[in-house]
Coordinates of C-alpha atoms in Angstrom, one line a residue:
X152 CA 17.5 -29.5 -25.3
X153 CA 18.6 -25.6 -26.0
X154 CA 19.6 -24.6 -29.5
X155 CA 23.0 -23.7 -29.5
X156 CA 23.5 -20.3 -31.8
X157 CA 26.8 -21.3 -34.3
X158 CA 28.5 -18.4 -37.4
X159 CA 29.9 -19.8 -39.8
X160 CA 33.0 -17.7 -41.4
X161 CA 34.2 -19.2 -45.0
X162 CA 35.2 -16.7 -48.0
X163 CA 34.3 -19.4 -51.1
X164 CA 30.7 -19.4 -51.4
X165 CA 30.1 -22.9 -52.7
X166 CA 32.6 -24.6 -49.1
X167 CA 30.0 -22.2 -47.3
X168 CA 26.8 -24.0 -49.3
X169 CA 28.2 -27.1 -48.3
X170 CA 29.1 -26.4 -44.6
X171 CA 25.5 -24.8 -43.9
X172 CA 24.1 -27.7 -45.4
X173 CA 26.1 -29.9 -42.5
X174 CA 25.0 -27.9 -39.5
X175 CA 21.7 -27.6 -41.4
X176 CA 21.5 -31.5 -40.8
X177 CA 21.3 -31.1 -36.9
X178 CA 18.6 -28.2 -36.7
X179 CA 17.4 -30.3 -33.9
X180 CA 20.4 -29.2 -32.0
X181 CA 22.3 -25.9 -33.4
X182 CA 20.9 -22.8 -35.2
X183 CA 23.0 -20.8 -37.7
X184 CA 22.3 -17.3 -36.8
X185 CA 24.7 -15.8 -39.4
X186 CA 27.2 -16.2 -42.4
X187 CA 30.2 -14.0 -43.2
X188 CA 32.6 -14.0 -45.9
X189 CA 35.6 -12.4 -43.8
X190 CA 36.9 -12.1 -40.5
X191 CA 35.6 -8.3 -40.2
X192 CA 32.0 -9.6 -40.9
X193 CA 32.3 -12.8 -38.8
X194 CA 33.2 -10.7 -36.0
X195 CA 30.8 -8.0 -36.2
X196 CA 28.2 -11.4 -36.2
X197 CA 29.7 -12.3 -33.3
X198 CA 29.7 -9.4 -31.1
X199 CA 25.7 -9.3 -32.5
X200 CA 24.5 -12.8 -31.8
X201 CA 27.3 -13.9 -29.4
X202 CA 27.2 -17.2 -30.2
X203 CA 28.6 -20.4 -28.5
X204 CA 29.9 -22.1 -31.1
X205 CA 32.1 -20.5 -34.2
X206 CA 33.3 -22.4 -37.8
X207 CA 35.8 -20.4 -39.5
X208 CA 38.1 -20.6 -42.1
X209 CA 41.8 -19.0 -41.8
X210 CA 42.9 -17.7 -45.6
X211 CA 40.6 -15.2 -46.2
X212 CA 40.7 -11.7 -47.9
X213 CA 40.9 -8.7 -45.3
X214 CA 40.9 -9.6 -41.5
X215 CA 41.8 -13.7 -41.9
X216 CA 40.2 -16.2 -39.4
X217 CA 43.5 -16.2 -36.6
X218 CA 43.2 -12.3 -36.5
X219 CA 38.9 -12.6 -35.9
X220 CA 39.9 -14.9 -33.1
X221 CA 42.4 -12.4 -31.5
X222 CA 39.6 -9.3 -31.6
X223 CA 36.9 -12.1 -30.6
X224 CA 39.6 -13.3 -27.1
X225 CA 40.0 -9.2 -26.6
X226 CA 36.6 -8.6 -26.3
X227 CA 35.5 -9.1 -22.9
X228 CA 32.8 -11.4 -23.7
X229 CA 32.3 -14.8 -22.8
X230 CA 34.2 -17.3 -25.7
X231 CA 32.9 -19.5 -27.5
X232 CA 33.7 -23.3 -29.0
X233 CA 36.6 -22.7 -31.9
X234 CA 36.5 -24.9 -35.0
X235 CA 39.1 -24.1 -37.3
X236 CA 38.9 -25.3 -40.9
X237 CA 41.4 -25.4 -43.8
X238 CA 42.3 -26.3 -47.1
X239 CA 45.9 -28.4 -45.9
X240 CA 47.5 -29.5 -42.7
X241 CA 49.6 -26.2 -41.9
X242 CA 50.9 -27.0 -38.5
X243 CA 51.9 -23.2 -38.3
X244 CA 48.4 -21.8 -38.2
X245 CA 47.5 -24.5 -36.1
X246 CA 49.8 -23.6 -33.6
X247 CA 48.4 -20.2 -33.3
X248 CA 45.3 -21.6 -33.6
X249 CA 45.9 -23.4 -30.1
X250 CA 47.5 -20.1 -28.9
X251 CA 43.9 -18.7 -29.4
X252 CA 42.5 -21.4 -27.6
X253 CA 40.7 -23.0 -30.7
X254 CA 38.9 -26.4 -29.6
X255 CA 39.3 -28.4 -32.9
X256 CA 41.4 -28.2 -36.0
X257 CA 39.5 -29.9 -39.3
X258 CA 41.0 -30.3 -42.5
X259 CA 38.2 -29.5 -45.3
X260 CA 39.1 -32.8 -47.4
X261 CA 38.9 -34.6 -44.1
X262 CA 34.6 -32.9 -43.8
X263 CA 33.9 -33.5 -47.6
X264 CA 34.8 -37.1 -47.7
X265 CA 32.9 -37.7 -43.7
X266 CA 29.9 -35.7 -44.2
X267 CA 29.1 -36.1 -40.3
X268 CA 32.8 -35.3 -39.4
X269 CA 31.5 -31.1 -38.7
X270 CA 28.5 -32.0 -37.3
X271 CA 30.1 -34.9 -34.3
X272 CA 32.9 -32.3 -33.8
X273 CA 30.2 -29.7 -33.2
X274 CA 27.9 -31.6 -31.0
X275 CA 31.1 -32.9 -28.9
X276 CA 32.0 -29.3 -28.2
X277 CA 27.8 -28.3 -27.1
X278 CA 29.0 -30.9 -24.1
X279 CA 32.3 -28.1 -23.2
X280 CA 29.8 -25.5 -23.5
X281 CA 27.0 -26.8 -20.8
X282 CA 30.5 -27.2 -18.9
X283 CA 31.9 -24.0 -19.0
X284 CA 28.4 -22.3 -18.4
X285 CA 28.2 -24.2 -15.5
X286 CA 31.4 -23.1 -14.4
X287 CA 30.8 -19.7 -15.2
X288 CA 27.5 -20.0 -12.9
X289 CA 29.3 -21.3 -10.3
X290 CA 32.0 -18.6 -10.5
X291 CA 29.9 -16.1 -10.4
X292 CA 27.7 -17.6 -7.2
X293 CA 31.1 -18.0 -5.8
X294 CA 31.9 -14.2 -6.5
X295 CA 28.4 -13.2 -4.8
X296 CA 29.2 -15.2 -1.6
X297 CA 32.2 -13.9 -1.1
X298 CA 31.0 -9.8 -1.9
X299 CA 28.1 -11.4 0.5
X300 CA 30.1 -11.8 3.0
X301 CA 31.8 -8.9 2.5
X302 CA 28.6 -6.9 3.2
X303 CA 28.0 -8.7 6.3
X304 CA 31.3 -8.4 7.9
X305 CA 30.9 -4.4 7.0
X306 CA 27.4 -4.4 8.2
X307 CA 28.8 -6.0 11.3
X308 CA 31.6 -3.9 12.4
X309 CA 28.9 -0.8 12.1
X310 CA 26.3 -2.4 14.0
X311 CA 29.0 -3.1 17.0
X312 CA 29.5 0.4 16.7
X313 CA 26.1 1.5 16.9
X314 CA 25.8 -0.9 20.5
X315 CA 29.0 -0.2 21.5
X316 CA 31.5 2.7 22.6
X317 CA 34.3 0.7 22.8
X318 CA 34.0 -0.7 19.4
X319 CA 34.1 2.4 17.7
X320 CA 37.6 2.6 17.6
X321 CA 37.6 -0.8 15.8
X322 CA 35.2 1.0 13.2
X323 CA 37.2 4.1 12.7
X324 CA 40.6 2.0 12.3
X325 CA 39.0 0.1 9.7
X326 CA 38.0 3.2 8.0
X327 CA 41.3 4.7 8.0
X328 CA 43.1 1.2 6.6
X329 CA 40.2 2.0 3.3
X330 CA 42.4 5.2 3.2
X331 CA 39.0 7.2 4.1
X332 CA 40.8 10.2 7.1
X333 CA 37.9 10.3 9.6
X334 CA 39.8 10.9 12.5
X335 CA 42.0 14.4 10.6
X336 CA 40.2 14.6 7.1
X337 CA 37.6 15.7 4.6
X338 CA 35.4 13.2 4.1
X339 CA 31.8 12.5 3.1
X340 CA 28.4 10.4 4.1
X341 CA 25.6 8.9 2.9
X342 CA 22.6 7.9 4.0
X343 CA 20.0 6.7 1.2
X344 CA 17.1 4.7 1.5
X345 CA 15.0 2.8 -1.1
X346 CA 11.7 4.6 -1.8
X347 CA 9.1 2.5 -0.7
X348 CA 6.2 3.3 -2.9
X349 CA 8.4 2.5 -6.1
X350 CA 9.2 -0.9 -4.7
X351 CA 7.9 -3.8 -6.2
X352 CA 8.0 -6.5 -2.9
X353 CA 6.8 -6.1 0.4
X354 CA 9.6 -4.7 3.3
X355 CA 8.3 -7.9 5.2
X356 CA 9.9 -10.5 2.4
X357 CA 13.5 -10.6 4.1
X358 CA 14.7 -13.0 1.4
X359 CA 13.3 -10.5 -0.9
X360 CA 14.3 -7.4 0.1
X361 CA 17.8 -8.8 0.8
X362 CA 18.4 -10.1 -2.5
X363 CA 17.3 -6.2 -3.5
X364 CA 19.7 -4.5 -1.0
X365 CA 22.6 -6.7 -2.2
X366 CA 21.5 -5.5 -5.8
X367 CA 21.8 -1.8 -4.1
X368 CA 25.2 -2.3 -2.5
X369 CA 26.7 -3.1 -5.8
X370 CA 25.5 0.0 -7.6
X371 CA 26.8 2.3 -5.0
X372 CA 29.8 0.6 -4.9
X373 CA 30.1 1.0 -8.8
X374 CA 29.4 4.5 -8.3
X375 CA 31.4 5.5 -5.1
X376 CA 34.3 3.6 -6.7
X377 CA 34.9 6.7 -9.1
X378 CA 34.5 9.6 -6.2
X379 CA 37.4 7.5 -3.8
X380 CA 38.3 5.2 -0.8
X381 CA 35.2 4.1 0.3
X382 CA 32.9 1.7 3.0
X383 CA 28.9 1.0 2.0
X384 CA 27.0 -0.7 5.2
X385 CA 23.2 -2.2 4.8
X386 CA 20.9 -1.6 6.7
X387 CA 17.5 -2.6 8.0
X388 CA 14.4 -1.6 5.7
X389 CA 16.3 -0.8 2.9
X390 CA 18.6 1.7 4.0
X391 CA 22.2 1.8 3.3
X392 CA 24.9 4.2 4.9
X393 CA 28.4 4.8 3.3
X394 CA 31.2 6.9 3.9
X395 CA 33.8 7.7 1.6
X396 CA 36.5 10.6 0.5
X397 CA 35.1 12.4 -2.7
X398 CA 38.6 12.8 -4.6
X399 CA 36.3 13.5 -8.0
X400 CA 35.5 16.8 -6.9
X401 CA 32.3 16.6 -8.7
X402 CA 29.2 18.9 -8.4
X403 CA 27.6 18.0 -5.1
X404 CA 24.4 18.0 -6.9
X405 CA 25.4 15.8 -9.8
X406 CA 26.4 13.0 -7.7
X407 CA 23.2 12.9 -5.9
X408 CA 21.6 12.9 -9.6
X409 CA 24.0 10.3 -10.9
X410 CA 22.5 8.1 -7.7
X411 CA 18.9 8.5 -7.9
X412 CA 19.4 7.9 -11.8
X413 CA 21.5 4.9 -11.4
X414 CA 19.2 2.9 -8.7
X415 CA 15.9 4.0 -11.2
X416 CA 18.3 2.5 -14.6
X417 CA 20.0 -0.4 -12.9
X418 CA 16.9 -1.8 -10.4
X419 CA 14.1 0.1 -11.2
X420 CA 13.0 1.4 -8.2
X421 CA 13.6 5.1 -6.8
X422 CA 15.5 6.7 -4.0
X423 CA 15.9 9.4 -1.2
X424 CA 19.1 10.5 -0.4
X425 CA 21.2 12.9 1.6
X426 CA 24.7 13.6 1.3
X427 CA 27.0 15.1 5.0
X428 CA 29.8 16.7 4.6
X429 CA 32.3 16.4 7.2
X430 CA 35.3 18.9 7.8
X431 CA 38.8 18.6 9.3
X432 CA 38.1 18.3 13.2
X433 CA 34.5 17.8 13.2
X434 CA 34.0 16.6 17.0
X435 CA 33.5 12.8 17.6
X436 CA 32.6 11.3 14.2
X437 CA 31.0 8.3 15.5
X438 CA 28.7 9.9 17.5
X439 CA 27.8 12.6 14.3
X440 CA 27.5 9.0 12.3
X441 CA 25.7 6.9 14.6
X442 CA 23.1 9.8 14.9
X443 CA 22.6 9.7 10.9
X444 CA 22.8 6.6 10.1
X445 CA 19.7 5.4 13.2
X446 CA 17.7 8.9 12.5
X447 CA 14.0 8.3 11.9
X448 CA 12.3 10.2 9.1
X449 CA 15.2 11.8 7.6
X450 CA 13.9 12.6 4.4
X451 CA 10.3 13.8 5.6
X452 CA 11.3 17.4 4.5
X453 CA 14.2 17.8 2.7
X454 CA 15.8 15.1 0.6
X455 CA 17.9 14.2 -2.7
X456 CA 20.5 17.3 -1.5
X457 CA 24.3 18.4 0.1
X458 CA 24.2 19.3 3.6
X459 CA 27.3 20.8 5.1
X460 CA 28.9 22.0 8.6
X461 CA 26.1 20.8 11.4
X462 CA 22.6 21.4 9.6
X463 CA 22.0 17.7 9.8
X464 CA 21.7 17.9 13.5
X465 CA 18.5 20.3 12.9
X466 CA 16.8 17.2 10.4
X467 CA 17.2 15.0 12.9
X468 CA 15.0 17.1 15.6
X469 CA 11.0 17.0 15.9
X470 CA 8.8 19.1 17.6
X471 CA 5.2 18.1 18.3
X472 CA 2.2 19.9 16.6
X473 CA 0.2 22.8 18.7
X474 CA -3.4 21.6 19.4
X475 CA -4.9 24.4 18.0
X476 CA -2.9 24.0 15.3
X477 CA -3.5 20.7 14.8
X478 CA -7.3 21.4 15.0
X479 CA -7.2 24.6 12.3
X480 CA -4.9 22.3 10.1
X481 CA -7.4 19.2 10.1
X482 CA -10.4 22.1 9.2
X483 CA -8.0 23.6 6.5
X484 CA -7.9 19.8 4.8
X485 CA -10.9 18.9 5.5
X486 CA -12.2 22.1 3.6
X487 CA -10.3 21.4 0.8
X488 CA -10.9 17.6 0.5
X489 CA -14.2 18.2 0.4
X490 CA -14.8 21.2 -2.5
X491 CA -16.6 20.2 -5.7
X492 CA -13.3 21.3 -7.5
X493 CA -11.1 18.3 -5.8
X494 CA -10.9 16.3 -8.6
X495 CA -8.4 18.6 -10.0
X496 CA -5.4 18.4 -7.4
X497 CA -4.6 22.6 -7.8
X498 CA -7.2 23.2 -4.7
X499 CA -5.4 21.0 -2.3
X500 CA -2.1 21.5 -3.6
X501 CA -2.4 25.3 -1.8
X502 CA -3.0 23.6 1.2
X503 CA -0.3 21.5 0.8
X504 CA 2.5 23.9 0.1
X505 CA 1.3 26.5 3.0
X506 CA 1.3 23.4 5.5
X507 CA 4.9 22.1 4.1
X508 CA 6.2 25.7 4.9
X509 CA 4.7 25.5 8.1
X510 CA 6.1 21.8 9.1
X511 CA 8.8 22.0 7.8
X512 CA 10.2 25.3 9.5
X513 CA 8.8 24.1 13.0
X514 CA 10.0 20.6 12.5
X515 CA 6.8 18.9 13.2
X516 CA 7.0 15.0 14.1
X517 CA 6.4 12.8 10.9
X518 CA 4.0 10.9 12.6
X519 CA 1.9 13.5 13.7
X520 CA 1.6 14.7 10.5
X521 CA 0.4 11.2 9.5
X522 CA -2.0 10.9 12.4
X523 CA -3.2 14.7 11.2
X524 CA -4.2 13.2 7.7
X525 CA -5.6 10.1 8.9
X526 CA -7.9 12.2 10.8
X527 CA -8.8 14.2 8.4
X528 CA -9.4 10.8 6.3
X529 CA -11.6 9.1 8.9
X530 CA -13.8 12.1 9.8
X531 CA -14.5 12.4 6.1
X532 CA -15.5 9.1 5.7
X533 CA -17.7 9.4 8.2
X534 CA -19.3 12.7 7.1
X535 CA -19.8 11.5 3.7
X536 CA -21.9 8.1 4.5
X537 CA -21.2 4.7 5.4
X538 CA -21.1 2.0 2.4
X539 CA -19.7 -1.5 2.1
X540 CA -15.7 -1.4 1.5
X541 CA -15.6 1.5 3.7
X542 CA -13.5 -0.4 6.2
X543 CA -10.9 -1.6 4.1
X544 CA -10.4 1.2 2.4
X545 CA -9.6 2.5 5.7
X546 CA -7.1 -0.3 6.2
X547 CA -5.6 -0.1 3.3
X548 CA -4.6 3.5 3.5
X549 CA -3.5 3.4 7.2
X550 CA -1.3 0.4 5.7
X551 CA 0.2 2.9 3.2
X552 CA 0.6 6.3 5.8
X553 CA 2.8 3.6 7.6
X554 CA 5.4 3.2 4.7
X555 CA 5.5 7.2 3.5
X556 CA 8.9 8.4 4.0
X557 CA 8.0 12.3 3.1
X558 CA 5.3 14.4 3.8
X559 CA 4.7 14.8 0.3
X560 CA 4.2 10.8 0.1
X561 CA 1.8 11.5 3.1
X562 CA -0.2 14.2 1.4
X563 CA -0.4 12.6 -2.3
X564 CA -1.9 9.2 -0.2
X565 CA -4.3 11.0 1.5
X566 CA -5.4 12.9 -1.6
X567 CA -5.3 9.6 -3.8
X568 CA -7.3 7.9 -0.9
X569 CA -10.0 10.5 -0.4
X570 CA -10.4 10.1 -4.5
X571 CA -11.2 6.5 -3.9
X572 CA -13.4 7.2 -0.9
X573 CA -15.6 9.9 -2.9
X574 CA -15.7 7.4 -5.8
X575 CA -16.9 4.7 -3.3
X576 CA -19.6 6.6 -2.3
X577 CA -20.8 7.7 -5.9
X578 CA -19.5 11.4 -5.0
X579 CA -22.3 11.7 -2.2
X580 CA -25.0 14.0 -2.6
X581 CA -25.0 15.1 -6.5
X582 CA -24.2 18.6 -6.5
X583 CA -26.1 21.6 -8.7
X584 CA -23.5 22.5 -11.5
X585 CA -24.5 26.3 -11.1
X586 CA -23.7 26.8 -7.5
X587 CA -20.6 24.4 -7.6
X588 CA -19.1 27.4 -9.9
X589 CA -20.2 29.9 -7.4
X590 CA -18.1 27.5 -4.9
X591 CA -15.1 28.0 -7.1
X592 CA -15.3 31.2 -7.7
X593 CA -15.7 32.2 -3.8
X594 CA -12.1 30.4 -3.3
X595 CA -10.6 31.8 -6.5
X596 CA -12.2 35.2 -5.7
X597 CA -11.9 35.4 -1.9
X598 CA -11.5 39.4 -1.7
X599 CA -14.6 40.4 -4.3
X600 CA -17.8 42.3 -2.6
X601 CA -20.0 39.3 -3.4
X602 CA -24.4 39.9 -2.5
X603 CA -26.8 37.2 -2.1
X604 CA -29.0 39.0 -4.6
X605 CA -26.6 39.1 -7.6
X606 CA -25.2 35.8 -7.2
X607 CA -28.9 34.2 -7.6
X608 CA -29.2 36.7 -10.5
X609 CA -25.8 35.9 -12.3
X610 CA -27.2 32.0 -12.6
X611 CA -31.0 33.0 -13.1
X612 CA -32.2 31.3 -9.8
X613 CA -34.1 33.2 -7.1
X614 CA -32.9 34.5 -3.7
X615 CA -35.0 31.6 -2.1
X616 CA -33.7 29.2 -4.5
X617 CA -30.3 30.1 -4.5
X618 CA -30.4 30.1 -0.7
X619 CA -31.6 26.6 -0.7
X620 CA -29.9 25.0 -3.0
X621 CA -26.6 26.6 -1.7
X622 CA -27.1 25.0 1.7
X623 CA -28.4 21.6 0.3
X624 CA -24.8 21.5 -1.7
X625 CA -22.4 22.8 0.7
X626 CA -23.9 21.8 4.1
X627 CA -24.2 25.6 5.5
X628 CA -25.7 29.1 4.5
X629 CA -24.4 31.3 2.2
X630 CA -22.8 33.8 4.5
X631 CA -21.6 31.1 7.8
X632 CA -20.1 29.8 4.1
X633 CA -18.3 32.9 2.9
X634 CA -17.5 33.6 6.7
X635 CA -15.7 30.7 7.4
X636 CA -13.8 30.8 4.0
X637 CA -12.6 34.1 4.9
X638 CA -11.4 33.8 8.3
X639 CA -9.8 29.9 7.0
X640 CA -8.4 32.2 5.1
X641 CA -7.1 34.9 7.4
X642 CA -5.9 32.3 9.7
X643 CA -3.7 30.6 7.0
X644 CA -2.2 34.0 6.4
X645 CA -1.8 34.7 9.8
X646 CA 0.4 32.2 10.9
X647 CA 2.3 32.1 6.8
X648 CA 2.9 35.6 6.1
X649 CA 4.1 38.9 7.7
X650 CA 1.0 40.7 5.8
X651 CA -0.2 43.2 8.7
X652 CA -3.7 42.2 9.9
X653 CA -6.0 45.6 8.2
X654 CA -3.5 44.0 5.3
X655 CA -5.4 40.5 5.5
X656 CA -8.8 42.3 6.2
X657 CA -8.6 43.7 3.0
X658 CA -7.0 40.6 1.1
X659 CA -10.4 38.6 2.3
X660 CA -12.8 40.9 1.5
X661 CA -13.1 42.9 4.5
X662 CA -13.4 46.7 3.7
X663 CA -14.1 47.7 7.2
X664 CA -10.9 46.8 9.4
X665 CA -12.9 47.2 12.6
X666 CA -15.4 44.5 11.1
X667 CA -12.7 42.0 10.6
X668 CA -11.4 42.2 14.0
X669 CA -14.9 41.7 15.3
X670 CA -15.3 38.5 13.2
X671 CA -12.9 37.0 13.6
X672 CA -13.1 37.1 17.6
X673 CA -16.7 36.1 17.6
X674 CA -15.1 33.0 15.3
X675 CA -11.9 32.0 16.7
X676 CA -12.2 33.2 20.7
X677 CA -8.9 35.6 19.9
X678 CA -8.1 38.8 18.1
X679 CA -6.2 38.8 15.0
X680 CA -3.3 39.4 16.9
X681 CA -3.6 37.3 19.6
X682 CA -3.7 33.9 17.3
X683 CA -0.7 35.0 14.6
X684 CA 1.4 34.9 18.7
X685 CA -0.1 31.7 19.6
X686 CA 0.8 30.3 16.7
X687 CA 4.6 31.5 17.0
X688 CA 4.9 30.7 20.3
X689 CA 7.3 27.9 20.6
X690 CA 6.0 24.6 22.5
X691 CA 5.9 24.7 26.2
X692 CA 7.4 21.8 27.9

């Protein structure tokens, strides 16, 4: 049996000994959280410990008992079980007393000479509390069917949309009745989607992820309510797609904010979001919002921002990855997954921001860029050595590629993934301490004049030595080392930059232009010049 929480509100001190004493006698079944000597502190004890059950007394200095009532109705919360008590039968207070919905009326003398008199009256009105909270509970599931259905019928009309031509008239009408102008107006869409590495179920738990998505409709709702007229649709794999008339005229970036903060206070999980603007006479709107609302990937490169006139249309178009590309991209990773520095993310992290640029400008399919890592992953795991939990390693981060929304997500997995691989395999080979800093210096240093013969010097070892143990670390000679850095290098700022090639050359650590030109055939097949065009060639179909 729950403890129900009882105040007790009585000015004379020695009335209020012998009332605590009474509810005292049924600790079994009621616990006095707090005692007040006026209706000010009784209601500040209420709002504290909101309990369900309330003994006051009416005469009392400062706020009386019938005014603590009126705050106590006023203030939103749920109310509890009334017992009024009094010195003599005053059947005008007890009249407002009923007005304020109090459940009993005791006279003091009557509780004095029937010690149980409080306590029955009090245990008789724990039976109107289970009652009420089970009417509250069945309120409330009553409210969620009915906003349930609500949801569906809305997620319904859009879906008959999506399939149908004909039915998009129905959709639009039913906008315009929700006052939002589609058809002549201003108005505004939304397209978020719950981030699936913050979630905290599987996508594959329909009860689950319904029960979350139901959660979600309600705090755009709350928050779209303030910007207008307004229509929020569900979708499948947590995605949710509203339209609505911004009469707020709030910073485009706030409201994006206010979401993302709202869905990480209210459910705990993040989001990705973009916001379409659409002007007076924008051309077909059902076609512009069936296109949004079914795009795949739309946050892999840009996300949590405003988009205006028709730059959506360019987010929702992919281009597929050059081979050779493809191939220089996978060695660029693979370089830098593999360096004794990759502990610290900074190394990769270049690679990362020069291959966003690139993606991202050329549009390259999502799921090529996954397949790209993945390779990367899987020839790694091979290079490095076989060991037990190899293989589900390798299923475990295909199973995690499958849910990254951004390439950012993508890149972060692979990086947290190849972490876990090099820790499976005890790091591989140990590595000598001295010519891991020559390692780190070459990348930090690309450009410097380096010699065989000082670098042994600088760390004390011999040419032979040095020689040795540089190729027993890094898997090549010295110079096919510093060779293929540089031209990684010059390749990366080939197809990134505008730098003119002798410009590179010299950035690398070429002095001799002619030199560089001549490497970097023998290398890569091409001139300088001749890669930096085919890699801005666009696609041939």
């Amino acid at each position: 049996m729950n403890n129900y929480k009882v105040i007790l509100v009585e000015d004379e001190y020695p009335a209020r000994t012998v009332f605590r004493g009474m509810i005292g006698q049924r600790g079994d079944l009621f616990t006095l959280c707090g005692e007040a000597e006026d209706g000010q502190e009784g209601l500040e004890l209420f709002l504290k410990f909101k309990p369900e059950l309330i003994v006051t007394d009416i005469t009392m200095p400062g706020m009386n008992g019938l005014e603590m009532l009126r705050q106590i109705e006023h203030s939103g919360l749920p109310q509890p079980q009334i017992i009024i008590l009094t010195c003599h039968q005053d059947f005008h207070y007890a009249q407002q007393a009923i007005q304020l919905k109090a459940a009993s009326y005791l006279i003091k003398d009557d509780c004095l000479s029937d010690p149980e008199l409080l306590t029955r009256t009090l245990e008789e009105l724990s039976h109107k509390v289970v009652s009420l909270d089970q009417s509250r509970e069945k309120q409330l599931l009553l409210e969620q069917k009915v906003r349930s259905s609500e949801i569906e019928i809305e997620q319904s009309l859009f879906l008959d949309m999506l399939r149908s031509p004909a039915a998009g008239s129905k959709w639009l009408l039913s906008l315009e009745e929700a006052h939002i102008p589609v058809r002549s107006g201003r108005f505004r869409a939304l397209l978020l989607e719950l981030d699936r590495s913050s979630l905290r179920f599987s996508m594959d738990q329909l009860e689950e992820l319904k029960l979350w998505q139901f959660a979600g409709v309600n705090v755009l709702k709350e928050l779209l309510d303030l910007q207008g007229a307004n229509k929020v649709i569900t979708l499948d794999k947590g995605r949710f797609f509203a339209v609505y008339v911004d009469d707020s005229r709030q910073e485009d970036s706030r409201r994006i904010d206010l979401l993302v903060q709202s869905f990480a206070a209210n459910l705990k999980m993040g989001v990705l979001a973009l916001e379409y603007v659409f002007h007076p006479g924008t051309d077909s709107p059902t076609e512009a919002i069936k296109h949004l609302a079914t795009a795949s990937y739309p946050f892999f490169y840009h996300s949590n921002q405003t988009l205006r006139d028709r730059h959506w249309e360019k987010l929702l178009r992919f281009s597929s990855i050059p081979e050779h590309l493809s191939r220089f991209w996978a060695k660029v990773l693979k370089a830098a997954f593999l360096e004794p520095g990759m502990g610290s993310s900074a190394l990769p992290d270049r690679e990362r921001s020069s291959l966003y640029q690139q993606a991202a400008e050329q549009r390259w399919e999502p799921e090529q860029i996954k397949s790209l890592y993945l390779r990367v992953f899987l020839e790694l795991s091979h290079f490095i050595a076989d060991t037990d939990g190899g293989t589900d390693l390798e299923a475990s981060f295909r199973k995690k590629l499958e849910i990254c929304q951004t390439f950012h997500a993508v890149h972060d997995t692979a990086l947290s993934y190849f972490r876990k691989l090099r820790q499976l395999h005890g790091e591989g080979t140990k590595l000598d301490a001295s010519i891991t800093k020559i390692v780190q210096r070459i990348h930090e240093e690309l450009n410097y004049p380096y010699k065989l013969e000082e670098l042994a010097a600088s760390i004390n070892y011999s040419v032979p030595y040095f020689s040795s143990m540089f190729k027993r670390t890094v898997g090549e000679s010295f110079i096919q080392y510093l060779t293929r850095q540089r031209i990684e290098k010059a390749k990366l700022l080939l197809l990134t930059t505008d730098q003119k090639t002798f410009e590179i050359a010299e950035a690398i650590g070429f002095a001799n232009y002619r030199s560089f030109n001549r490497i970097f055939k023998k290398e890569t097949g091409v001139t300088p010049s001749d890669f930096r065009r085919m890699g801005a060639a666009p696609e041939q179909v």
